[in-house]
Structures are given as structure tokens and as C-alpha cells.
Amino acid sequence: MSDPTPVIDDLREESEELDRLVAGLDTEQWALRTPAAGWTLAHQIAHLAWTDRSALLAVTDPDGFRALVEKALAAPRTFVDEGAEEYARSAPAELLARWREGRAALEKALREAPAGARFPWYGPPMSAASMATARLMETWAHGQDVADTIGVTRPPGDRLRHVAWLGVRTRDFAYGTHGLTPPTDPFRVELVGPGGEVWAYGPEDAPQRVTGPALDFCLLVTQRAHRADLALTADGPDADRWLDIAQAFAGPPGGGRPSKEGTR
């Protein structure tokens, strides 16, 4: 049973880093269009606030969360956007306060969750550590959209390890969302971390392999960059197929981002 404290701590730091990026923006900047089609900076933070509320319900009120799932099943391709749209109508100061309050409440709930507890989610049930990892992944990914929009370069850090781990763990989920049967055997994934260290997953002798920079892998599995623009290598047809469909987030397949160099 893994201790969720380290990843909850990292989730807090990831959120605070993004908070510092948006806290000083003026009203016009909150309305800037981001790389996500149809979403402004306000939508990015609104989505995080809305999803934190969903996660808090999952941890503290499973029945209330199941009601959300029913709404999601009724409108699987629009439900998330509708939530972001609702929250984004708030004034920037109100939206920022809402996000701060919600993520603090979720952090408290995750820290106080009973050891071994599992919570319902839009996919399989999640532990406190897994829930915090998923929230960190989303915060990092939407933070990337914010940074790209306002022209800020964020140095990659060790917190990327959580995003990379989730990207590897969701391999079979990605196949399933595309109606494909996942490969039977595990892949070997070797990623070069920000400090030059290697993050390795899967058997060393696996014939299907993915290698490259950890940052590029995280951008791929969160669909923040097109595969053609990333320095990732796939050895084997199954691994190659995975890099075309990978997603670390729940829900239907995302549309991804266009290549800077044009489609492959």
C-alpha cells in the first residue's frame, strides 16, 4: 500500500506553481485563447476547479459523485466542456478563489482518507495516491496550455515522474477508448528525466519499446503536443501504434494537437 503523502505534496506544489502564473493576469489576459480549441485561460482554470469538485465528491460523497457520472454518461462528449463553461463565466477573481478553495478541500480530504480506501471515478476506482496523481497530471497539462498562451517556459522538474508513470499505466485504457484490444505483453519504456536520470518501466527484455525524453512523453500522453514534434522512438508495431493513441486522462479520445510541421 503506497503512502499518498509524497504525491499529495507534489500536487500542492504543482498547483501553486500554476497559481503563480495566473494570479497576476488582468481581465483581458484571462480571455486569451489557448491551444485547446474554444478554451480561454479562464476555461483552463475553470476546468481544474470543476474537476477538483468532482474529485472531492468522489472522496467524500460517493452517491453525489455517482449522480455526476450519470450526467456524464448522458452527454459523454460535452459534459466536461459544459462544466468548464459554467465555471468560466465567473469573474477572474471569483474563479481563482473557487479553484483555490476547491483544491485545498480536496487536498485535505485526500490526506484524511482512510488507508486503503478506494473512490469511484469516471474510470476504475482510485486510491488516494492515484487520485492525487491524476489531479497532478491534469494540473500540469492545463498549466502547459496556460504557459504556452502567455509565453512562459516552465523548466521540467521531478514532478513529471508522476505524469510519466500515469502515462505508462494508462496504456491499455488508451487502446480501449479507441475500441482496440490492448497488447498482451508489457512494453519497456525508458525515459530520460530532467536531470539526465533514466525512468524505466516494464521488463528490460520486452521487444516492444518506447524511449525518449520524459518531458516529450508527458506532452504526448497529455496530448499537449503532436507526436511528430517530439523526440520519442518506438520499437515494434504495437509500441508505434500506442504512441499514436496514448492518453493519460479519463474520458473519450482527445483530438490532440496539430503538428508544427504538418501532419505525418
Coordinates of C-alpha atoms in Angstrom, one line a residue:
M1 CA 0.0 0.0 0.0
S2 CA 1.6 3.2 -1.1
D3 CA 1.8 6.3 1.1
P4 CA -0.1 9.1 -0.8
T5 CA 1.7 11.9 1.1
P6 CA 4.5 12.5 -1.4
V7 CA 2.3 12.8 -4.4
I8 CA -0.2 15.0 -2.5
D9 CA 2.7 17.2 -1.6
D10 CA 3.7 17.4 -5.2
L11 CA 0.1 18.1 -6.3
R12 CA 0.1 21.1 -4.0
E13 CA 3.4 22.4 -5.4
E14 CA 2.2 21.9 -9.0
S15 CA -1.0 23.8 -8.2
E16 CA 0.9 26.6 -6.5
E17 CA 3.2 26.9 -9.5
L18 CA 0.3 27.3 -11.8
D19 CA -1.4 29.7 -9.4
R20 CA 1.6 32.0 -9.6
L21 CA 1.3 32.1 -13.4
V22 CA -2.3 33.2 -13.4
A23 CA -2.7 35.2 -10.2
G24 CA -1.3 38.4 -11.7
L25 CA -3.2 38.3 -15.0
D26 CA -5.6 41.1 -15.9
T27 CA -9.1 40.6 -17.2
E28 CA -8.1 40.7 -20.8
Q29 CA -5.5 38.0 -20.3
W30 CA -8.0 35.7 -18.7
A31 CA -9.9 35.9 -22.0
L32 CA -6.9 34.9 -24.2
R33 CA -7.5 31.9 -26.4
T34 CA -5.4 28.8 -25.5
P35 CA -4.2 25.9 -27.7
A36 CA -7.3 24.0 -26.6
A37 CA -10.0 24.7 -29.2
G38 CA -12.6 27.1 -27.8
W39 CA -11.0 27.5 -24.4
T40 CA -9.7 30.7 -22.9
L41 CA -7.3 30.9 -19.9
A42 CA -10.4 31.1 -17.8
H43 CA -11.7 27.8 -19.2
Q44 CA -8.4 26.1 -18.2
I45 CA -8.6 27.1 -14.6
A46 CA -12.4 26.6 -14.6
H47 CA -11.9 23.0 -15.8
L48 CA -9.4 22.4 -12.9
A49 CA -11.8 23.8 -10.4
W50 CA -14.7 21.8 -11.7
T51 CA -12.7 18.6 -11.8
D52 CA -11.4 19.2 -8.3
R53 CA -15.0 19.5 -7.2
S54 CA -15.8 16.1 -8.9
A55 CA -12.8 14.5 -7.2
L56 CA -13.9 15.9 -3.8
L57 CA -17.3 14.4 -4.3
A58 CA -15.8 11.1 -5.2
V59 CA -13.8 11.1 -2.0
T60 CA -16.4 12.5 0.4
D61 CA -19.8 11.8 -1.2
P62 CA -19.8 8.8 -3.4
D63 CA -23.6 9.0 -4.0
G64 CA -23.2 12.6 -5.1
F65 CA -20.4 11.6 -7.4
R66 CA -22.5 8.8 -9.0
A67 CA -25.1 11.4 -9.9
L68 CA -22.4 13.2 -11.8
V69 CA -21.4 10.0 -13.6
E70 CA -25.0 9.6 -14.8
K71 CA -24.9 13.1 -16.3
A72 CA -21.6 12.3 -17.9
L73 CA -22.9 9.1 -19.5
A74 CA -25.9 11.0 -20.9
A75 CA -23.6 13.5 -22.6
P76 CA -20.1 11.9 -22.8
R77 CA -18.6 14.3 -25.3
T78 CA -19.9 17.6 -23.9
F79 CA -20.2 17.0 -20.2
V80 CA -16.6 18.2 -19.3
D81 CA -16.8 21.2 -21.6
E82 CA -20.1 22.2 -20.1
G83 CA -18.6 22.2 -16.6
A84 CA -15.7 24.4 -17.7
E85 CA -18.1 26.7 -19.5
E86 CA -20.2 27.2 -16.4
Y87 CA -17.3 28.0 -14.1
A88 CA -15.6 30.2 -16.7
R89 CA -18.5 32.6 -16.6
S90 CA -17.3 33.8 -13.2
A91 CA -15.2 36.9 -12.8
P92 CA -11.5 36.1 -12.7
A93 CA -11.1 36.8 -9.0
E94 CA -14.1 34.7 -8.2
L95 CA -12.9 31.8 -10.4
L96 CA -9.4 32.0 -8.8
A97 CA -10.8 31.9 -5.3
R98 CA -13.1 29.0 -6.3
W99 CA -10.2 27.0 -7.6
R100 CA -8.1 27.7 -4.5
E101 CA -10.8 26.7 -2.1
G102 CA -11.7 23.6 -4.0
R103 CA -8.2 22.3 -4.4
A104 CA -7.5 22.9 -0.7
A105 CA -10.6 21.0 0.3
L106 CA -9.6 18.1 -2.0
E107 CA -6.1 18.1 -0.5
K108 CA -7.5 17.9 3.0
A109 CA -9.9 15.1 2.0
L110 CA -7.1 13.1 0.4
R111 CA -4.8 13.4 3.4
E112 CA -7.5 12.4 5.8
A113 CA -8.7 9.4 3.7
P114 CA -8.6 6.0 5.4
A115 CA -5.6 3.9 4.4
G116 CA -6.5 1.6 1.6
A117 CA -9.7 3.4 0.7
R118 CA -10.7 3.5 -3.0
F119 CA -13.0 6.0 -4.6
P120 CA -15.3 5.9 -7.6
W121 CA -14.2 7.7 -10.7
Y122 CA -15.1 8.0 -14.4
G123 CA -12.9 5.0 -15.0
P124 CA -11.8 2.3 -12.5
P125 CA -11.9 3.2 -8.7
M126 CA -8.9 5.1 -7.5
S127 CA -6.8 5.2 -4.3
A128 CA -5.9 8.5 -2.7
A129 CA -2.4 8.2 -4.3
S130 CA -3.9 7.5 -7.7
M131 CA -6.4 10.4 -7.4
A132 CA -3.7 12.8 -6.4
T133 CA -1.6 11.6 -9.3
A134 CA -4.4 12.1 -11.8
R135 CA -5.1 15.6 -10.4
L136 CA -1.4 16.4 -10.7
M137 CA -1.3 15.2 -14.3
E138 CA -4.3 17.4 -15.2
T139 CA -2.9 20.4 -13.4
W140 CA 0.4 20.0 -15.2
A141 CA -1.3 19.6 -18.6
H142 CA -3.6 22.5 -18.3
G143 CA -0.7 24.5 -16.8
Q144 CA 1.1 23.8 -20.0
D145 CA -1.7 25.4 -22.0
V146 CA -1.6 28.4 -19.8
A147 CA 2.2 28.7 -20.1
D148 CA 2.1 28.3 -23.9
T149 CA -0.6 31.0 -24.1
I150 CA 1.2 33.6 -22.1
G151 CA 4.7 32.8 -23.5
V152 CA 6.3 31.3 -20.4
T153 CA 8.7 28.3 -20.5
R154 CA 8.4 26.1 -17.5
P155 CA 11.6 24.1 -16.6
P156 CA 10.7 20.4 -16.3
G157 CA 11.2 19.0 -12.8
D158 CA 11.0 15.8 -10.9
R159 CA 7.2 16.1 -10.5
L160 CA 7.0 14.9 -14.1
R161 CA 7.7 11.4 -12.8
H162 CA 4.0 11.2 -11.7
V163 CA 2.7 12.2 -15.2
A164 CA 5.1 9.7 -16.9
W165 CA 4.0 6.9 -14.5
L166 CA 0.4 7.6 -15.2
G167 CA 1.0 7.7 -19.0
V168 CA 2.6 4.2 -18.8
R169 CA -0.2 2.8 -16.5
T170 CA -3.0 4.0 -18.9
R171 CA -1.6 2.2 -21.9
D172 CA -4.4 -0.4 -22.0
F173 CA -7.0 2.3 -21.3
A174 CA -5.9 4.2 -24.4
Y175 CA -6.3 1.2 -26.6
G176 CA -9.8 0.6 -25.1
T177 CA -11.0 4.1 -25.7
H178 CA -10.3 3.6 -29.4
G179 CA -12.1 0.2 -29.5
L180 CA -8.8 -1.7 -29.8
T181 CA -7.6 -4.8 -28.0
P182 CA -4.5 -4.0 -25.8
P183 CA -1.4 -6.0 -26.5
T184 CA -0.9 -9.0 -24.2
D185 CA 2.7 -8.3 -23.3
P186 CA 4.0 -5.2 -21.4
F187 CA 6.2 -2.7 -23.1
R188 CA 9.6 -1.4 -22.0
V189 CA 9.5 2.4 -21.5
E190 CA 12.8 4.2 -20.9
L191 CA 12.6 8.0 -20.4
V192 CA 15.4 10.5 -19.7
G193 CA 14.3 12.7 -16.8
P194 CA 15.1 16.4 -16.4
G195 CA 18.3 15.7 -14.6
G196 CA 19.6 13.1 -17.0
E197 CA 18.4 10.1 -15.0
V198 CA 16.6 7.3 -16.7
W199 CA 13.0 6.4 -15.6
A200 CA 12.3 2.8 -16.7
Y201 CA 9.1 0.9 -16.7
G202 CA 8.4 -2.7 -17.8
P203 CA 10.7 -5.7 -18.5
E204 CA 14.2 -5.0 -19.7
D205 CA 13.9 -7.6 -22.4
A206 CA 10.5 -6.5 -23.8
P207 CA 10.7 -6.4 -27.6
Q208 CA 8.2 -3.5 -27.8
R209 CA 9.9 -0.4 -26.5
V210 CA 9.5 3.4 -26.2
T211 CA 12.4 5.7 -25.5
G212 CA 13.0 9.4 -25.3
P213 CA 12.8 12.5 -23.1
A214 CA 10.4 12.3 -20.2
L215 CA 9.1 15.8 -21.0
D216 CA 8.2 14.7 -24.5
F217 CA 6.5 11.6 -23.3
C218 CA 4.4 13.6 -20.8
L219 CA 3.5 16.1 -23.6
L220 CA 2.4 13.1 -25.7
V221 CA 0.2 11.3 -23.2
T222 CA -1.5 14.5 -22.1
Q223 CA -1.9 15.3 -25.8
R224 CA -0.2 18.7 -25.5
A225 CA 2.0 18.2 -28.5
H226 CA 1.9 16.1 -31.7
R227 CA 4.0 13.1 -31.9
A228 CA 5.8 14.4 -35.0
D229 CA 7.2 17.3 -32.9
L230 CA 8.6 15.1 -30.2
A231 CA 11.8 13.1 -29.8
L232 CA 10.2 9.8 -29.0
T233 CA 11.2 6.4 -30.6
A234 CA 9.0 3.3 -30.8
D235 CA 10.5 -0.1 -31.5
G236 CA 7.8 -2.6 -32.6
P237 CA 4.5 -2.1 -34.3
D238 CA 2.4 -2.2 -31.1
A239 CA 4.6 0.4 -29.4
D240 CA 4.4 2.5 -32.5
R241 CA 0.6 2.3 -32.5
W242 CA 0.4 3.2 -28.8
L243 CA 2.2 6.5 -29.4
D244 CA -0.5 7.5 -31.9
I245 CA -3.3 6.9 -29.4
A246 CA -1.8 7.4 -25.9
Q247 CA -3.8 9.4 -23.4
A248 CA -3.3 9.6 -19.6
F249 CA -6.6 11.3 -19.0
A250 CA -10.1 9.8 -18.5
G251 CA -12.9 10.1 -20.9
P252 CA -13.2 9.7 -24.7
P253 CA -10.2 10.0 -27.0
G254 CA -8.9 13.6 -27.3
G255 CA -8.4 15.4 -30.5
G256 CA -4.8 16.1 -29.8
R257 CA -2.8 19.0 -31.2
P258 CA -1.8 19.6 -34.8
S259 CA 1.9 19.2 -35.7
K260 CA 4.0 22.3 -36.1
E261 CA 5.5 20.7 -39.2
G262 CA 2.2 19.5 -40.6
T263 CA 0.6 16.0 -40.2
R264 CA 2.8 13.0 -40.6

